Coordinates of C-alpha atoms in Angstrom, one line a residue:
X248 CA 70.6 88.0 166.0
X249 CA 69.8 89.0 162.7
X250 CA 66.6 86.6 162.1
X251 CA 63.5 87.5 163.4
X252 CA 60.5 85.6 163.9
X253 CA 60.1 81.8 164.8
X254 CA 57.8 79.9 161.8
X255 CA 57.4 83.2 159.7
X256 CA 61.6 84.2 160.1
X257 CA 63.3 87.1 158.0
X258 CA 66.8 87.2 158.4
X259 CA 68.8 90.6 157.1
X260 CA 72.0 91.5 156.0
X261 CA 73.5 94.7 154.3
X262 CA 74.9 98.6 155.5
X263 CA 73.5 101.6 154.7
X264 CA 76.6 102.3 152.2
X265 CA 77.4 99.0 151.7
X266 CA 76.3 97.3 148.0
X267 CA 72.7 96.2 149.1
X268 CA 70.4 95.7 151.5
X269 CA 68.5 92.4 152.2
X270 CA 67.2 89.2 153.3
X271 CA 66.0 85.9 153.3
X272 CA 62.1 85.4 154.7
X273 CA 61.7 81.6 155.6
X274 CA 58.2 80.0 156.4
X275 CA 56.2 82.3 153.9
X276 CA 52.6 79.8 153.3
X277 CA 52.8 78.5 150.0
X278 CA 50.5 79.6 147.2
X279 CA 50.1 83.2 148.5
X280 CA 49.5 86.0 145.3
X281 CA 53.0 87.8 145.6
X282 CA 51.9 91.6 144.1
X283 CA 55.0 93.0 143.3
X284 CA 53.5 96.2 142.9
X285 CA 52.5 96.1 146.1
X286 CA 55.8 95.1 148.1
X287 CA 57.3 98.4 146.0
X288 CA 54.5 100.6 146.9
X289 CA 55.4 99.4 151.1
X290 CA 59.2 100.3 150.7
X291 CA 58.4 103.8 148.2
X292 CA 56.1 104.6 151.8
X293 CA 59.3 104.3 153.7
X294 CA 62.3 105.4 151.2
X295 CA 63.9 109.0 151.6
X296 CA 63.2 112.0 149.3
X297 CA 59.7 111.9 149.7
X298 CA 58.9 115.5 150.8
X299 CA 60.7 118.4 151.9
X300 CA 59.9 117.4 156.0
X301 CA 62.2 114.1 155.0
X302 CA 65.8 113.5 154.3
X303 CA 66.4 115.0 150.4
X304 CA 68.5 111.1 149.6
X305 CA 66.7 110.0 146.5
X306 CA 66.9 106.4 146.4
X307 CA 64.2 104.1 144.3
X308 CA 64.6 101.1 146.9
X309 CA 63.3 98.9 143.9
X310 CA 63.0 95.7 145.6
X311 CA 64.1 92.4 143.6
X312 CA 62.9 88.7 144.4
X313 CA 65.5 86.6 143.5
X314 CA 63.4 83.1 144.7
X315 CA 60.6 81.2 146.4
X316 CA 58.2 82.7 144.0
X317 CA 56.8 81.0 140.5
X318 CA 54.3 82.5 138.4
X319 CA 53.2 85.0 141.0
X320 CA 52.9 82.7 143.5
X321 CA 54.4 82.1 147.0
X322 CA 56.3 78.1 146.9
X323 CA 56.8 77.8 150.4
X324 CA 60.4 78.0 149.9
X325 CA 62.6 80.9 150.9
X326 CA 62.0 84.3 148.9
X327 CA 65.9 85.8 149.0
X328 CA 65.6 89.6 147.8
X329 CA 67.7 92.4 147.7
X330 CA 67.8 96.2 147.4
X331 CA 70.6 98.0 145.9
X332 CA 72.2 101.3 147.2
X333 CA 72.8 103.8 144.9
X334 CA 72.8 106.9 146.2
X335 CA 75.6 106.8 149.0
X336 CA 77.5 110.0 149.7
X337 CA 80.3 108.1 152.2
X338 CA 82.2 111.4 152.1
X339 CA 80.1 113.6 154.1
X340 CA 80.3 111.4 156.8
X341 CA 84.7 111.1 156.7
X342 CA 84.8 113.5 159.6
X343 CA 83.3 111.1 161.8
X344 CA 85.3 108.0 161.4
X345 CA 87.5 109.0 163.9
X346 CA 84.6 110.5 166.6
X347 CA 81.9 109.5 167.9
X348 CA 78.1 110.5 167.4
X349 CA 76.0 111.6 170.5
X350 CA 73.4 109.3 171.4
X351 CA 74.1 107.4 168.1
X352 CA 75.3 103.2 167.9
X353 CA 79.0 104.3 167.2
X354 CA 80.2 103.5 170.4
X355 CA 78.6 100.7 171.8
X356 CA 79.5 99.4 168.0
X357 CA 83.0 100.0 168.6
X358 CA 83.5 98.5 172.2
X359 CA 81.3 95.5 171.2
X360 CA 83.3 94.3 168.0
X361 CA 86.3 96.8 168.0
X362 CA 85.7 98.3 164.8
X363 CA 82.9 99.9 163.0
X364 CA 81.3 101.4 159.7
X365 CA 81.4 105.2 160.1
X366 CA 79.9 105.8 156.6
X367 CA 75.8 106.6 157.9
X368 CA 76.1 104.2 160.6
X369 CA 76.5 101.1 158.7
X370 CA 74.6 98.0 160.4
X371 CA 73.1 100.1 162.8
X372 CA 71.6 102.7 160.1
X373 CA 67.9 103.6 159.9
X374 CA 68.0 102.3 156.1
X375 CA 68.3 98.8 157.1
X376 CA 64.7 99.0 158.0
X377 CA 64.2 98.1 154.0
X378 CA 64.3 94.5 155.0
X379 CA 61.9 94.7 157.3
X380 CA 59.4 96.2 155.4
X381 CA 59.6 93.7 152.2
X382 CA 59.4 90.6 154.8
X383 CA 56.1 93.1 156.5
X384 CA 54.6 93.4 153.0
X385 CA 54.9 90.0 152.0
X386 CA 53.2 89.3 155.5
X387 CA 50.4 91.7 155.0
X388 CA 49.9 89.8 152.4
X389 CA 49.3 86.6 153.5
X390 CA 47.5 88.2 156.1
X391 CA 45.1 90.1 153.6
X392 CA 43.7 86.5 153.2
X393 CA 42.6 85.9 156.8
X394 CA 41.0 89.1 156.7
X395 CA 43.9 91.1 158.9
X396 CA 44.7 94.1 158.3
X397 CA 47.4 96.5 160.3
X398 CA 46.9 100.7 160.0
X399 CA 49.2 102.8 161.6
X400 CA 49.2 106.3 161.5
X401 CA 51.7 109.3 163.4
X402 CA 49.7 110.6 166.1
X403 CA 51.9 112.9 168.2
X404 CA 55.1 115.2 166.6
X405 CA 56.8 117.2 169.9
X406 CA 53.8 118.4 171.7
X407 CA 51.2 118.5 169.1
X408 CA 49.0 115.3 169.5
X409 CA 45.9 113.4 168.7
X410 CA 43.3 112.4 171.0
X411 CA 44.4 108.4 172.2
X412 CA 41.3 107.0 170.7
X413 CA 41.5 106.1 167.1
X414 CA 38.1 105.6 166.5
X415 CA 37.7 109.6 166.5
X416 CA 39.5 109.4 163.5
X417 CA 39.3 108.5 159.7
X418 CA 42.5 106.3 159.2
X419 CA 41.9 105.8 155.9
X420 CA 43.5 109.9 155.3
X421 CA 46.5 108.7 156.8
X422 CA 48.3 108.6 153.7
X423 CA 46.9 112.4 152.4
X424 CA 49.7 114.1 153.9
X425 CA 53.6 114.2 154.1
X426 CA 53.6 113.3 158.0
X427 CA 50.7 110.4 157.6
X428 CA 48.7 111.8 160.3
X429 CA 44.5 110.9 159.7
X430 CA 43.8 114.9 161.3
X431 CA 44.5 117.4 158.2
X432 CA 44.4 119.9 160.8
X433 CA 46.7 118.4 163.1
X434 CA 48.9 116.8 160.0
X435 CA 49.3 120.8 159.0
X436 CA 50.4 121.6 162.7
X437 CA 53.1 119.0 162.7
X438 CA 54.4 119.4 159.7
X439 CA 55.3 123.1 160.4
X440 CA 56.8 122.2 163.5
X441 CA 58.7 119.8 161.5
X442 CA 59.9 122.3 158.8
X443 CA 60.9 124.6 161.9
X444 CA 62.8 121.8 163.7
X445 CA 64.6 121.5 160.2
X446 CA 65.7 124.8 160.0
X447 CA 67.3 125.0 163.0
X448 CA 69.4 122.1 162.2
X449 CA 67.7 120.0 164.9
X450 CA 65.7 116.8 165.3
X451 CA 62.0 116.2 167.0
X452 CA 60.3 112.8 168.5
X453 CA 56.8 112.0 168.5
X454 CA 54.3 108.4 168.7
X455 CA 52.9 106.1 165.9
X456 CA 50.2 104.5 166.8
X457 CA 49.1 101.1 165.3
X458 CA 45.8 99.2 164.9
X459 CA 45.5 95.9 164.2
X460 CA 41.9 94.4 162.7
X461 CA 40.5 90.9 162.6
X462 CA 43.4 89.3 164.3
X463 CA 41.3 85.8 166.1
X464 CA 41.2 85.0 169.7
X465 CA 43.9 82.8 170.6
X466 CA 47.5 84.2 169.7
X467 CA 50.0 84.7 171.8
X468 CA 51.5 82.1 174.4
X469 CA 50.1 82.2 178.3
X470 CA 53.3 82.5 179.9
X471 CA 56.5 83.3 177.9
X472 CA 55.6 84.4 174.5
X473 CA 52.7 86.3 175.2
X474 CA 51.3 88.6 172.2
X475 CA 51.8 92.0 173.9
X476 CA 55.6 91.0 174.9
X477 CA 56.2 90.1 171.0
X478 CA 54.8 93.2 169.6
X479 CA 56.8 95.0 172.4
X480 CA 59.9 93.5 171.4
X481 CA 59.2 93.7 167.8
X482 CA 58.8 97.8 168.2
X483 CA 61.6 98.3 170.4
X484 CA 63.9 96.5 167.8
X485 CA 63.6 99.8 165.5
X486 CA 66.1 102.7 165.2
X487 CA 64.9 105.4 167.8
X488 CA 62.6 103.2 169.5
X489 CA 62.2 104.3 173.1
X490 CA 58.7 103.0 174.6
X491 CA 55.9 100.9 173.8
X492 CA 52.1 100.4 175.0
X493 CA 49.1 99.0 174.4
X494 CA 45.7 99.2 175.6
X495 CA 44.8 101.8 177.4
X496 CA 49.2 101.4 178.4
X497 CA 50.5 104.1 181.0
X498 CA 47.1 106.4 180.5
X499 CA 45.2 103.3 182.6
X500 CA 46.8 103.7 185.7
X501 CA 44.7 107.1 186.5
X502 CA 41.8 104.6 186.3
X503 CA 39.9 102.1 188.4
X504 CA 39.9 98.6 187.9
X505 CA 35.9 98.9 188.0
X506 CA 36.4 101.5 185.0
X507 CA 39.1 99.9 182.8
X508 CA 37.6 95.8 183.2
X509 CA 36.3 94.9 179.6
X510 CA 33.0 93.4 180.5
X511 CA 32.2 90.5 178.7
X512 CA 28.7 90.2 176.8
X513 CA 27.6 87.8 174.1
X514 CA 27.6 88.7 170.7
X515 CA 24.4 88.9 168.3
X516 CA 27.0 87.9 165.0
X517 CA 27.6 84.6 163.4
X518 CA 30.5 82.8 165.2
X519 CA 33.5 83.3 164.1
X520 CA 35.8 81.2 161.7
X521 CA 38.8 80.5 164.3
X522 CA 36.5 80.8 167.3
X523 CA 33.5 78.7 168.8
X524 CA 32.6 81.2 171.0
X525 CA 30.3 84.4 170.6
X526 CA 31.5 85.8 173.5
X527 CA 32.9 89.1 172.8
X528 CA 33.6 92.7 175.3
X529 CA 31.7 95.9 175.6
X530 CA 34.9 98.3 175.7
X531 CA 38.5 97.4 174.5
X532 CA 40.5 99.0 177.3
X533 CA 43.0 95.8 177.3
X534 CA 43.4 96.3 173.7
X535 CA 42.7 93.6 172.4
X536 CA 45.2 91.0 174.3
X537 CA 44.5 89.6 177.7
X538 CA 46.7 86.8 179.7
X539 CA 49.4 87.7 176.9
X540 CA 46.5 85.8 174.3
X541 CA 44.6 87.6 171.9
X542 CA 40.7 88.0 172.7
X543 CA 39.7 88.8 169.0
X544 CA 39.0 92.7 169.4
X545 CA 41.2 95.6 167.9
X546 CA 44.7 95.3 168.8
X547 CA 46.1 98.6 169.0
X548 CA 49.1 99.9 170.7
X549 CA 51.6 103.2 170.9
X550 CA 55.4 103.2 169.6
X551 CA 57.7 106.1 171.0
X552 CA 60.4 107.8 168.7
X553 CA 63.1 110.0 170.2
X554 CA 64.5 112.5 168.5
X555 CA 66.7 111.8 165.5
X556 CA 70.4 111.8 167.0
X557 CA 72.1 113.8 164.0
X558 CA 72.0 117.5 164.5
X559 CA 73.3 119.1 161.7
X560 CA 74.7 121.7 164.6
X561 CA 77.7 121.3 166.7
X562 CA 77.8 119.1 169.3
X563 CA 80.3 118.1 172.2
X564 CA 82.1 114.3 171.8
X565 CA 84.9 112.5 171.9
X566 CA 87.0 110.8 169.5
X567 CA 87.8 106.8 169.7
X568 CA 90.6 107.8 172.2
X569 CA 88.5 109.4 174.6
X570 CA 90.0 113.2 173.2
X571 CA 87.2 116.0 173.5
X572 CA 86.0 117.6 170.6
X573 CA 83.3 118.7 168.9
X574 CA 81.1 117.5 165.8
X575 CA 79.2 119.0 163.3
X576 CA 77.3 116.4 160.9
X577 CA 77.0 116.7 157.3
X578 CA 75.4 115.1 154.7
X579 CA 70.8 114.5 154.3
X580 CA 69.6 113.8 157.5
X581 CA 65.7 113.5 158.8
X582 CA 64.3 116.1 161.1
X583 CA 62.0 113.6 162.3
X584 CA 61.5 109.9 162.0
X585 CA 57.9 109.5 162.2
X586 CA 57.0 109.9 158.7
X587 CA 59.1 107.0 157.2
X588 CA 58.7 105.1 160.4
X589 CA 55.1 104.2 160.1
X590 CA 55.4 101.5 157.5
X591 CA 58.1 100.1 159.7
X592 CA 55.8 100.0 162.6
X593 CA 53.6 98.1 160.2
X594 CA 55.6 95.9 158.6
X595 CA 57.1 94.5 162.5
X596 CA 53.2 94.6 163.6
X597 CA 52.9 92.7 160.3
X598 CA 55.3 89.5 160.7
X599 CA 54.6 89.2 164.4
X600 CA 50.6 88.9 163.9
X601 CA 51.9 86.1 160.9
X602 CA 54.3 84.7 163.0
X603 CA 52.1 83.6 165.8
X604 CA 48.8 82.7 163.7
X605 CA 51.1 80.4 162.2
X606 CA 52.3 79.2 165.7
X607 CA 48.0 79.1 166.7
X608 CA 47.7 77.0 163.2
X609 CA 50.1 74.7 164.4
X610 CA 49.1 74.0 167.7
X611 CA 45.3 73.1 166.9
X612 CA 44.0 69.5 166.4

């Protein structure tokens, strides 16, 4: 199961030490602008070394399209790219080839195909999330033209978090700070506890929240395939991953149905391009998806990071023969993921909405 997606599919391939990373993104619409410039600027968001809360790796991730695009256009055939490593230290990580990492992909690696690629994780490292932010750019933009656009931002490090509704806040400031938080305040708050975390030689969790703009009424599939359950599975497919929500999510069962119903009232706008109906809500507590279909208001959900699982401290484990012994990890390691994560969280939100406005598209007669 490396390809995602069902009209709009990226498929991946690489390791974290490994030559490249890439991938082959099938079902792009022809004749979209492809701004180079801006695919880069996506994956420089997410690459290491970009401040002193992040791992110190320095990698330029430059991204290269090797087809499916001619003079700066999309073709409709498949755009192959890759991104080369270059900045691999595989011997910091020689004392774990033998030993497994707590909480880490090693073992479940190991018992599933009987070997494994010790060197940072290999298949199952954080860095294969490259891919998925080229295919998420070249989504955005296609999406740009329908007038979509996808914003996430880290709203909660450890225990210091922003208030659940994002209208309180300016998203545009998300990208003003090191931790991409839209609260200078708060972005200051976190990124101390960060730096703290770090010194210690130990890892914190937090949430990225995502909105998602001018998506239409009508995507997502009634039954199986319904928009929420995509976007869940999408998320949870991301290193460190742990829980997903949206709407009002786990918050919404302190409330009555006769508080949380999104009332339905007509709305005084033109109709919409993809819609015939003026009907629209007076809250958003369903976030924007009801019946597993989108209603055309703000999608926006919540995406749950644990902890990073290398402590560069010593930890109790065992080695492939089931031996105890201990572990102390070496090498450039993030305190916390969140940082680099949001573009991922993006990019995922990115080729989902895509992928099912194409699937809407190709239903409609």
């Amino acid at each position: 199961m490396n390809t995602f997606g069902n009209l709009f599919r990226l498929t991946t391939f690489g390791e974290s030490h490994g030559e490249a990373i890439g991938g082959v993104v099938d079902g792009m619409p022809a004749g979209i602008d492809i701004d180079v410039d801006f695919i880069q600027a996506e994956l420089n968001r997410r690459r290491p070394g970009q401040s002193k809360i992040t791992t110190s790796r320095q990698e330029p991730d430059q991204v290269e399209l090797l087809s499916g695009v001619f003079e700066g256009k999309s073709t409709g055939c498949p755009i192959g790219f890759i991104v080369r490593n270059t900045n691999q230290h595989s011997q910091d990580y020689e004392n774990m080839r033998n030993v497994f990492r707590p909480s880490h992909a090693d073992y479940t690696y190991y018992e599933k195909y009987g070997i494994r690629d010790h060197r940072g994780g290999g298949r199952s490292s954080a860095r294969i999330t490259i891919s998925r932010c080229v295919g998420g750019a070249l989504a955005k933009l296609a999406l740009q033209q329908l007038g979509i656009s996808i914003q996430a931002y880290t709203s909660q490090v450890g225990y210091i978090a922003l208030k659940r509704d994002y209208h309180l806040y300016d998203l545009s400031l998300t990208e003003t700070n090191a931790v991409r938080c839209p609260d200078a305040e708060k972005a200051a708050e976190m990124e101390a506890l960060i730096t703290q975390v770090k010194g210690e030689g130990d890892t914190i969790g937090g949430v990225i929240t995502c909105v998602i703009k001018g998506c239409p009424a009508g995507l997502g599939e009634p039954e199986f395939g319904k928009l929420h359950a995509a976007l869940g599975a999408a998320m949870l497919s991301i290193n460190a991953v742990k829980g997903f929500e949206y709407g009002e999510g786990f918050a919404g069962v302190t409330m009555r149905g006769s508080e949380q119903n999104d009332i339905f009232i007509s709305e005084n706008s033109e109709n919409s391009e993809y819609s015939e109906s003026s009907i629209t809500t007076a809250t958003n507590h369903s976030g924007g998806i009801q019946g597993g279909i989108s209603n055309g208001q703000d999608i926006y959900f919540r995406v749950a990071f644990k902890p990073v699982a290398t402590l560069l401290m010593e930890q109790n484990t065992v080695d492939i023969d089931g031996n105890p012994t201990t572990l102390t990890a070496k090498g450039r390691h993030d305190p916390c993921v969140l940082p680099r994560a949001v573009p991922v969280v993006e990019a995922m939100a990115a080729m989902t909405i895509l992928d099912h406005f194409m699937l809407y598209q190709s239903k409609k007669v």
